[in-house]
């Protein structure tokens, strides 16, 4: 479990270095806290309470639940490190849940984990860490980071099945220079082995699978709770404009969806477009989902514009593949031309830029899909 000297890129002796570890109560962040403690750093663990639990939520496989907070406390006690719990329910609702609901009402497919990282985790927690005079904020994300001369660059994790760089594209340059991701060069199996050696109670804890505030993946129930008036019947049309069915609310549909359309046809039908203004769903065949042109808004760039003169790859969903593309920047907007076909691209999702070098796939930034 030995780590190389100065492995977080801070030119200070570990015993003189204070780090905040964001502890979610899972095996990844708990292991990171243990690694930092073992290396001799002064560790402060911080756990965020982001929402109020109910029985349904508590039984699902979600992060940041009440059980997770207790697990984080037990790990902190085991490691003999300071541990704090911050209550961010109001900030989380304003910065993440409200955005999630409004995005679905617009016919988009939101990514709340990106908003969570951008707001409460890497903005508010960033400020809290600074106020504690910490030298760095450490997380258990699977992102490879390389720090040279106090500048940190973000790369796709070595464990491609665990890579979380897609969710972190909206991190600011200032935040990135302060953040460290020790697990980016490790496999998940290695993380669990370290947790076992450290005798952490979460070593075999299952990974969270659901969005933390969405019980059992039922996002429509969240929207119904906050906006019950949004479930309005409307027409389902084919691409010729003919009415072929009726829906119970556009929030029940996402681009690329096949199941649950409830329209009889001789060929499989997919949702290919959502018109929130007219409250209409458009369906077509799979080939109608193919896209090559994407417009982006609200860019966050982590590289100079000349980086886009070379070969660029984009990722259009968290579990998606890297696709070669040409990116044309225009202030806070971008036009992306895909060099390969892609299916089911939806407004509200993120498009993340990468370039390749000897260290791997470097994150250049990204933006939000407008159309």
GROMACS .gro file of C-alpha atoms in nm:
model
  371
    1UNK     CA    1   0.000   0.000   0.000
    2UNK     CA    2   0.305   0.222  -0.011
    3UNK     CA    3   0.256   0.543  -0.209
    4UNK     CA    4   0.513   0.753  -0.381
    5UNK     CA    5   0.645   1.059  -0.200
    6UNK     CA    6   0.450   1.380  -0.240
    7UNK     CA    7   0.175   1.183  -0.413
    8UNK     CA    8  -0.078   1.467  -0.385
    9UNK     CA    9   0.160   1.719  -0.538
   10UNK     CA   10   0.201   1.944  -0.233
   11UNK     CA   11   0.557   2.041  -0.150
   12UNK     CA   12   0.522   2.009   0.227
   13UNK     CA   13   0.592   1.734   0.475
   14UNK     CA   14   0.271   1.532   0.533
   15UNK     CA   15   0.281   1.599   0.911
   16UNK     CA   16   0.267   1.971   0.830
   17UNK     CA   17  -0.009   1.933   0.571
   18UNK     CA   18  -0.380   1.952   0.654
   19UNK     CA   19  -0.624   1.792   0.414
   20UNK     CA   20  -1.003   1.774   0.411
   21UNK     CA   21  -1.144   1.444   0.289
   22UNK     CA   22  -1.501   1.446   0.159
   23UNK     CA   23  -1.639   1.133   0.327
   24UNK     CA   24  -1.964   1.002   0.183
   25UNK     CA   25  -1.966   0.689   0.395
   26UNK     CA   26  -1.878   0.464   0.103
   27UNK     CA   27  -1.571   0.250   0.054
   28UNK     CA   28  -1.396   0.489  -0.186
   29UNK     CA   29  -1.389   0.805   0.025
   30UNK     CA   30  -1.332   0.603   0.342
   31UNK     CA   31  -1.029   0.436   0.186
   32UNK     CA   32  -0.892   0.772   0.076
   33UNK     CA   33  -0.923   0.900   0.433
   34UNK     CA   34  -0.735   0.592   0.554
   35UNK     CA   35  -0.463   0.635   0.292
   36UNK     CA   36  -0.407   0.997   0.389
   37UNK     CA   37  -0.395   0.913   0.758
   38UNK     CA   38  -0.147   0.631   0.698
   39UNK     CA   39   0.077   0.865   0.497
   40UNK     CA   40   0.094   1.100   0.795
   41UNK     CA   41  -0.129   1.385   0.682
   42UNK     CA   42  -0.349   1.582   0.922
   43UNK     CA   43  -0.693   1.462   0.811
   44UNK     CA   44  -1.031   1.628   0.864
   45UNK     CA   45  -1.324   1.425   0.738
   46UNK     CA   46  -1.637   1.609   0.627
   47UNK     CA   47  -1.970   1.445   0.550
   48UNK     CA   48  -2.260   1.630   0.394
   49UNK     CA   49  -2.625   1.571   0.477
   50UNK     CA   50  -2.796   1.668   0.154
   51UNK     CA   51  -3.157   1.564   0.193
   52UNK     CA   52  -3.401   1.439   0.455
   53UNK     CA   53  -3.453   1.066   0.443
   54UNK     CA   54  -3.781   0.884   0.428
   55UNK     CA   55  -3.843   0.512   0.457
   56UNK     CA   56  -3.852   0.457   0.080
   57UNK     CA   57  -3.525   0.637   0.022
   58UNK     CA   58  -3.349   0.467   0.313
   59UNK     CA   59  -3.413   0.126   0.160
   60UNK     CA   60  -3.265   0.205  -0.181
   61UNK     CA   61  -2.900   0.193  -0.286
   62UNK     CA   62  -2.821   0.563  -0.270
   63UNK     CA   63  -2.533   0.776  -0.155
   64UNK     CA   64  -2.544   1.038   0.120
   65UNK     CA   65  -2.818   0.863   0.319
   66UNK     CA   66  -2.849   0.859   0.698
   67UNK     CA   67  -2.678   0.520   0.709
   68UNK     CA   68  -2.389   0.662   0.508
   69UNK     CA   69  -2.338   0.939   0.764
   70UNK     CA   70  -2.318   0.681   1.041
   71UNK     CA   71  -2.073   0.472   0.838
   72UNK     CA   72  -1.853   0.779   0.784
   73UNK     CA   73  -1.854   0.848   1.157
   74UNK     CA   74  -1.747   0.490   1.231
   75UNK     CA   75  -1.463   0.512   0.980
   76UNK     CA   76  -1.346   0.844   1.128
   77UNK     CA   77  -1.347   0.691   1.476
   78UNK     CA   78  -1.153   0.388   1.349
   79UNK     CA   79  -0.892   0.612   1.187
   80UNK     CA   80  -0.887   0.855   1.480
   81UNK     CA   81  -0.942   1.163   1.265
   82UNK     CA   82  -1.157   1.471   1.314
   83UNK     CA   83  -1.500   1.441   1.156
   84UNK     CA   84  -1.762   1.703   1.085
   85UNK     CA   85  -2.115   1.681   0.942
   86UNK     CA   86  -2.247   1.979   0.748
   87UNK     CA   87  -2.620   2.015   0.691
   88UNK     CA   88  -2.670   2.129   0.333
   89UNK     CA   89  -3.032   2.027   0.268
   90UNK     CA   90  -3.145   2.376   0.165
   91UNK     CA   91  -2.841   2.438  -0.054
   92UNK     CA   92  -2.885   2.097  -0.216
   93UNK     CA   93  -3.252   2.157  -0.294
   94UNK     CA   94  -3.182   2.498  -0.446
   95UNK     CA   95  -2.870   2.397  -0.639
   96UNK     CA   96  -2.960   2.044  -0.748
   97UNK     CA   97  -3.318   1.925  -0.694
   98UNK     CA   98  -3.489   2.239  -0.827
   99UNK     CA   99  -3.266   2.232  -1.136
  100UNK     CA  100  -3.343   1.862  -1.186
  101UNK     CA  101  -3.719   1.918  -1.178
  102UNK     CA  102  -3.713   2.223  -1.405
  103UNK     CA  103  -3.492   2.044  -1.657
  104UNK     CA  104  -3.738   1.756  -1.695
  105UNK     CA  105  -4.025   2.004  -1.735
  106UNK     CA  106  -3.834   2.149  -2.033
  107UNK     CA  107  -3.812   1.806  -2.195
  108UNK     CA  108  -3.444   1.769  -2.107
  109UNK     CA  109  -3.251   1.484  -1.945
  110UNK     CA  110  -3.064   1.638  -1.649
  111UNK     CA  111  -2.752   1.508  -1.477
  112UNK     CA  112  -2.790   1.601  -1.108
  113UNK     CA  113  -2.454   1.452  -1.008
  114UNK     CA  114  -2.273   1.715  -1.217
  115UNK     CA  115  -2.478   1.992  -1.055
  116UNK     CA  116  -2.407   1.846  -0.710
  117UNK     CA  117  -2.032   1.840  -0.774
  118UNK     CA  118  -2.042   2.192  -0.915
  119UNK     CA  119  -2.244   2.342  -0.628
  120UNK     CA  120  -2.245   2.191  -0.280
  121UNK     CA  121  -1.947   1.956  -0.317
  122UNK     CA  122  -1.688   2.158  -0.506
  123UNK     CA  123  -1.815   2.507  -0.432
  124UNK     CA  124  -1.950   2.516  -0.077
  125UNK     CA  125  -1.723   2.238   0.047
  126UNK     CA  126  -1.433   2.412  -0.125
  127UNK     CA  127  -1.503   2.726   0.079
  128UNK     CA  128  -1.544   2.527   0.402
  129UNK     CA  129  -1.209   2.357   0.341
  130UNK     CA  130  -1.041   2.691   0.282
  131UNK     CA  131  -1.188   2.827   0.604
  132UNK     CA  132  -1.033   2.530   0.788
  133UNK     CA  133  -0.697   2.633   0.635
  134UNK     CA  134  -0.662   2.297   0.463
  135UNK     CA  135  -0.393   2.258   0.198
  136UNK     CA  136  -0.614   2.041  -0.025
  137UNK     CA  137  -0.959   1.890  -0.061
  138UNK     CA  138  -0.940   1.515  -0.125
  139UNK     CA  139  -1.222   1.303  -0.272
  140UNK     CA  140  -1.276   0.940  -0.361
  141UNK     CA  141  -1.370   1.007  -0.722
  142UNK     CA  142  -1.214   0.785  -0.987
  143UNK     CA  143  -1.037   1.060  -1.176
  144UNK     CA  144  -0.667   1.069  -1.248
  145UNK     CA  145  -0.504   1.400  -1.161
  146UNK     CA  146  -0.150   1.518  -1.222
  147UNK     CA  147  -0.020   1.819  -1.032
  148UNK     CA  148   0.289   2.007  -1.147
  149UNK     CA  149   0.393   2.349  -1.018
  150UNK     CA  150   0.060   2.386  -0.832
  151UNK     CA  151  -0.141   2.327  -1.150
  152UNK     CA  152  -0.360   2.016  -1.156
  153UNK     CA  153  -0.480   1.855  -1.477
  154UNK     CA  154  -0.766   1.606  -1.485
  155UNK     CA  155  -0.754   1.278  -1.676
  156UNK     CA  156  -0.983   0.984  -1.727
  157UNK     CA  157  -0.927   0.722  -1.456
  158UNK     CA  158  -0.721   0.412  -1.526
  159UNK     CA  159  -1.023   0.201  -1.431
  160UNK     CA  160  -1.243   0.297  -1.727
  161UNK     CA  161  -1.543   0.119  -1.578
  162UNK     CA  162  -1.524   0.350  -1.276
  163UNK     CA  163  -1.414   0.671  -1.446
  164UNK     CA  164  -1.604   0.975  -1.315
  165UNK     CA  165  -1.436   1.252  -1.513
  166UNK     CA  166  -1.761   1.310  -1.705
  167UNK     CA  167  -1.926   1.423  -1.380
  168UNK     CA  168  -1.645   1.665  -1.294
  169UNK     CA  169  -1.608   1.861  -1.618
  170UNK     CA  170  -1.773   2.170  -1.465
  171UNK     CA  171  -1.507   2.203  -1.197
  172UNK     CA  172  -1.340   2.542  -1.206
  173UNK     CA  173  -0.968   2.583  -1.258
  174UNK     CA  174  -0.929   2.725  -0.903
  175UNK     CA  175  -1.115   2.426  -0.756
  176UNK     CA  176  -0.922   2.175  -0.963
  177UNK     CA  177  -0.589   2.315  -0.845
  178UNK     CA  178  -0.708   2.259  -0.486
  179UNK     CA  179  -0.861   1.914  -0.539
  180UNK     CA  180  -0.681   1.580  -0.530
  181UNK     CA  181  -0.808   1.239  -0.648
  182UNK     CA  182  -0.582   0.959  -0.514
  183UNK     CA  183  -0.793   0.673  -0.657
  184UNK     CA  184  -0.763   0.773  -1.022
  185UNK     CA  185  -0.461   0.549  -1.078
  186UNK     CA  186  -0.612   0.250  -0.901
  187UNK     CA  187  -0.861  -0.024  -0.980
  188UNK     CA  188  -1.172  -0.064  -0.768
  189UNK     CA  189  -1.049  -0.406  -0.655
  190UNK     CA  190  -0.732  -0.241  -0.521
  191UNK     CA  191  -0.940   0.013  -0.329
  192UNK     CA  192  -1.135  -0.261  -0.155
  193UNK     CA  193  -0.814  -0.447  -0.070
  194UNK     CA  194  -0.673  -0.136   0.097
  195UNK     CA  195  -0.999  -0.091   0.289
  196UNK     CA  196  -0.972  -0.449   0.414
  197UNK     CA  197  -0.610  -0.400   0.524
  198UNK     CA  198  -0.718  -0.086   0.710
  199UNK     CA  199  -0.998  -0.294   0.868
  200UNK     CA  200  -1.265  -0.044   0.766
  201UNK     CA  201  -1.625  -0.147   0.829
  202UNK     CA  202  -1.723  -0.039   0.476
  203UNK     CA  203  -1.470  -0.258   0.292
  204UNK     CA  204  -1.744  -0.476   0.144
  205UNK     CA  205  -2.017  -0.214   0.130
  206UNK     CA  206  -2.203  -0.219  -0.206
  207UNK     CA  207  -2.164   0.082  -0.434
  208UNK     CA  208  -2.447   0.334  -0.450
  209UNK     CA  209  -2.649   0.296  -0.768
  210UNK     CA  210  -2.935   0.546  -0.754
  211UNK     CA  211  -2.940   0.924  -0.763
  212UNK     CA  212  -2.937   1.014  -0.395
  213UNK     CA  213  -3.276   1.190  -0.383
  214UNK     CA  214  -3.452   0.962  -0.634
  215UNK     CA  215  -3.595   0.656  -0.456
  216UNK     CA  216  -3.536   0.336  -0.652
  217UNK     CA  217  -3.471   0.528  -0.973
  218UNK     CA  218  -3.827   0.662  -0.989
  219UNK     CA  219  -3.750   1.021  -1.095
  220UNK     CA  220  -4.115   1.090  -1.189
  221UNK     CA  221  -4.211   1.056  -0.823
  222UNK     CA  222  -3.969   1.336  -0.732
  223UNK     CA  223  -4.117   1.564  -0.996
  224UNK     CA  224  -4.470   1.477  -0.881
  225UNK     CA  225  -4.374   1.569  -0.524
  226UNK     CA  226  -4.248   1.916  -0.616
  227UNK     CA  227  -4.458   1.991  -0.926
  228UNK     CA  228  -4.776   1.778  -0.921
  229UNK     CA  229  -4.931   2.009  -1.182
  230UNK     CA  230  -4.675   1.905  -1.444
  231UNK     CA  231  -4.841   1.575  -1.538
  232UNK     CA  232  -5.059   1.693  -1.825
  233UNK     CA  233  -5.189   1.475  -2.106
  234UNK     CA  234  -5.068   1.555  -2.456
  235UNK     CA  235  -5.025   1.409  -2.802
  236UNK     CA  236  -4.770   1.157  -2.921
  237UNK     CA  237  -4.690   1.217  -3.287
  238UNK     CA  238  -4.483   1.047  -3.554
  239UNK     CA  239  -4.230   1.245  -3.757
  240UNK     CA  240  -4.496   1.323  -4.019
  241UNK     CA  241  -4.696   1.506  -3.752
  242UNK     CA  242  -4.971   1.244  -3.727
  243UNK     CA  243  -5.114   1.180  -3.380
  244UNK     CA  244  -5.045   0.816  -3.289
  245UNK     CA  245  -5.112   0.821  -2.915
  246UNK     CA  246  -5.158   1.016  -2.592
  247UNK     CA  247  -4.912   1.060  -2.304
  248UNK     CA  248  -4.969   1.143  -1.936
  249UNK     CA  249  -4.691   1.401  -1.911
  250UNK     CA  250  -4.365   1.471  -2.092
  251UNK     CA  251  -4.172   1.420  -1.767
  252UNK     CA  252  -4.231   1.047  -1.814
  253UNK     CA  253  -4.018   1.044  -2.130
  254UNK     CA  254  -3.656   1.091  -2.232
  255UNK     CA  255  -3.487   1.100  -2.572
  256UNK     CA  256  -3.401   0.749  -2.687
  257UNK     CA  257  -3.664   0.582  -2.468
  258UNK     CA  258  -3.825   0.271  -2.612
  259UNK     CA  259  -4.021   0.112  -2.329
  260UNK     CA  260  -4.340   0.262  -2.192
  261UNK     CA  261  -4.442   0.461  -2.502
  262UNK     CA  262  -4.763   0.253  -2.534
  263UNK     CA  263  -4.807   0.306  -2.908
  264UNK     CA  264  -4.872   0.008  -3.135
  265UNK     CA  265  -4.655  -0.010  -3.446
  266UNK     CA  266  -4.509  -0.267  -3.685
  267UNK     CA  267  -4.155  -0.156  -3.593
  268UNK     CA  268  -3.998  -0.058  -3.256
  269UNK     CA  269  -4.059   0.309  -3.177
  270UNK     CA  270  -3.830   0.541  -2.983
  271UNK     CA  271  -3.876   0.890  -2.839
  272UNK     CA  272  -3.684   1.113  -3.081
  273UNK     CA  273  -3.798   1.458  -2.969
  274UNK     CA  274  -3.985   1.632  -2.686
  275UNK     CA  275  -4.160   1.965  -2.738
  276UNK     CA  276  -4.226   2.107  -2.392
  277UNK     CA  277  -4.401   2.420  -2.523
  278UNK     CA  278  -4.662   2.217  -2.711
  279UNK     CA  279  -4.656   1.931  -2.457
  280UNK     CA  280  -4.588   1.682  -2.737
  281UNK     CA  281  -4.378   1.368  -2.775
  282UNK     CA  282  -4.238   1.267  -3.116
  283UNK     CA  283  -4.156   0.905  -3.194
  284UNK     CA  284  -3.964   0.740  -3.476
  285UNK     CA  285  -3.738   0.448  -3.558
  286UNK     CA  286  -3.391   0.390  -3.422
  287UNK     CA  287  -3.216   0.546  -3.721
  288UNK     CA  288  -3.408   0.867  -3.651
  289UNK     CA  289  -3.207   0.901  -3.330
  290UNK     CA  290  -2.875   0.936  -3.516
  291UNK     CA  291  -2.710   1.276  -3.466
  292UNK     CA  292  -2.388   1.432  -3.591
  293UNK     CA  293  -2.431   1.799  -3.492
  294UNK     CA  294  -2.464   1.932  -3.137
  295UNK     CA  295  -2.494   2.285  -2.998
  296UNK     CA  296  -2.358   2.352  -2.650
  297UNK     CA  297  -2.409   2.630  -2.397
  298UNK     CA  298  -2.251   2.730  -2.064
  299UNK     CA  299  -1.902   2.604  -2.144
  300UNK     CA  300  -1.643   2.534  -1.877
  301UNK     CA  301  -1.295   2.515  -2.029
  302UNK     CA  302  -0.996   2.369  -1.846
  303UNK     CA  303  -0.758   2.416  -2.140
  304UNK     CA  304  -0.657   2.694  -2.376
  305UNK     CA  305  -0.853   2.727  -2.700
  306UNK     CA  306  -0.556   2.610  -2.909
  307UNK     CA  307  -0.596   2.264  -2.749
  308UNK     CA  308  -0.899   2.220  -2.975
  309UNK     CA  309  -0.686   2.253  -3.288
  310UNK     CA  310  -0.566   1.898  -3.230
  311UNK     CA  311  -0.764   1.574  -3.221
  312UNK     CA  312  -1.055   1.600  -2.977
  313UNK     CA  313  -1.279   1.332  -2.831
  314UNK     CA  314  -1.617   1.391  -2.670
  315UNK     CA  315  -1.828   1.193  -2.426
  316UNK     CA  316  -2.205   1.245  -2.436
  317UNK     CA  317  -2.321   1.038  -2.141
  318UNK     CA  318  -2.153   0.902  -1.829
  319UNK     CA  319  -2.148   0.544  -1.958
  320UNK     CA  320  -2.087   0.644  -2.319
  321UNK     CA  321  -1.785   0.591  -2.540
  322UNK     CA  322  -1.532   0.849  -2.650
  323UNK     CA  323  -1.620   0.982  -2.996
  324UNK     CA  324  -1.388   1.171  -3.229
  325UNK     CA  325  -1.521   1.518  -3.299
  326UNK     CA  326  -1.445   1.869  -3.418
  327UNK     CA  327  -1.524   2.146  -3.174
  328UNK     CA  328  -1.583   2.508  -3.276
  329UNK     CA  329  -1.574   2.745  -2.977
  330UNK     CA  330  -1.774   3.067  -2.974
  331UNK     CA  331  -1.745   3.253  -2.642
  332UNK     CA  332  -1.963   3.056  -2.398
  333UNK     CA  333  -2.107   2.834  -2.672
  334UNK     CA  334  -1.974   2.561  -2.900
  335UNK     CA  335  -2.075   2.369  -3.209
  336UNK     CA  336  -1.968   2.005  -3.210
  337UNK     CA  337  -1.944   1.794  -3.524
  338UNK     CA  338  -1.928   1.424  -3.446
  339UNK     CA  339  -1.712   1.215  -3.677
  340UNK     CA  340  -1.916   0.905  -3.591
  341UNK     CA  341  -2.288   0.838  -3.559
  342UNK     CA  342  -2.438   0.856  -3.210
  343UNK     CA  343  -2.788   0.773  -3.090
  344UNK     CA  344  -3.023   0.930  -2.840
  345UNK     CA  345  -2.846   1.257  -2.761
  346UNK     CA  346  -3.065   1.474  -2.538
  347UNK     CA  347  -3.067   1.840  -2.434
  348UNK     CA  348  -2.975   1.871  -2.067
  349UNK     CA  349  -2.695   1.617  -2.090
  350UNK     CA  350  -2.329   1.714  -2.086
  351UNK     CA  351  -2.075   1.697  -2.364
  352UNK     CA  352  -1.725   1.658  -2.220
  353UNK     CA  353  -1.406   1.724  -2.420
  354UNK     CA  354  -1.091   1.511  -2.406
  355UNK     CA  355  -0.754   1.502  -2.576
  356UNK     CA  356  -0.504   1.218  -2.570
  357UNK     CA  357  -0.138   1.233  -2.465
  358UNK     CA  358   0.117   1.005  -2.301
  359UNK     CA  359  -0.061   1.034  -1.965
  360UNK     CA  360  -0.399   0.927  -2.101
  361UNK     CA  361  -0.718   1.112  -2.191
  362UNK     CA  362  -0.703   1.466  -2.053
  363UNK     CA  363  -1.023   1.657  -1.971
  364UNK     CA  364  -1.037   1.985  -2.163
  365UNK     CA  365  -1.373   2.092  -2.019
  366UNK     CA  366  -1.721   2.065  -2.159
  367UNK     CA  367  -2.063   2.218  -2.190
  368UNK     CA  368  -2.435   2.150  -2.170
  369UNK     CA  369  -2.623   2.020  -2.473
  370UNK     CA  370  -2.863   2.285  -2.598
  371UNK     CA  371  -2.991   2.112  -2.913
   0.00000   0.00000   0.00000
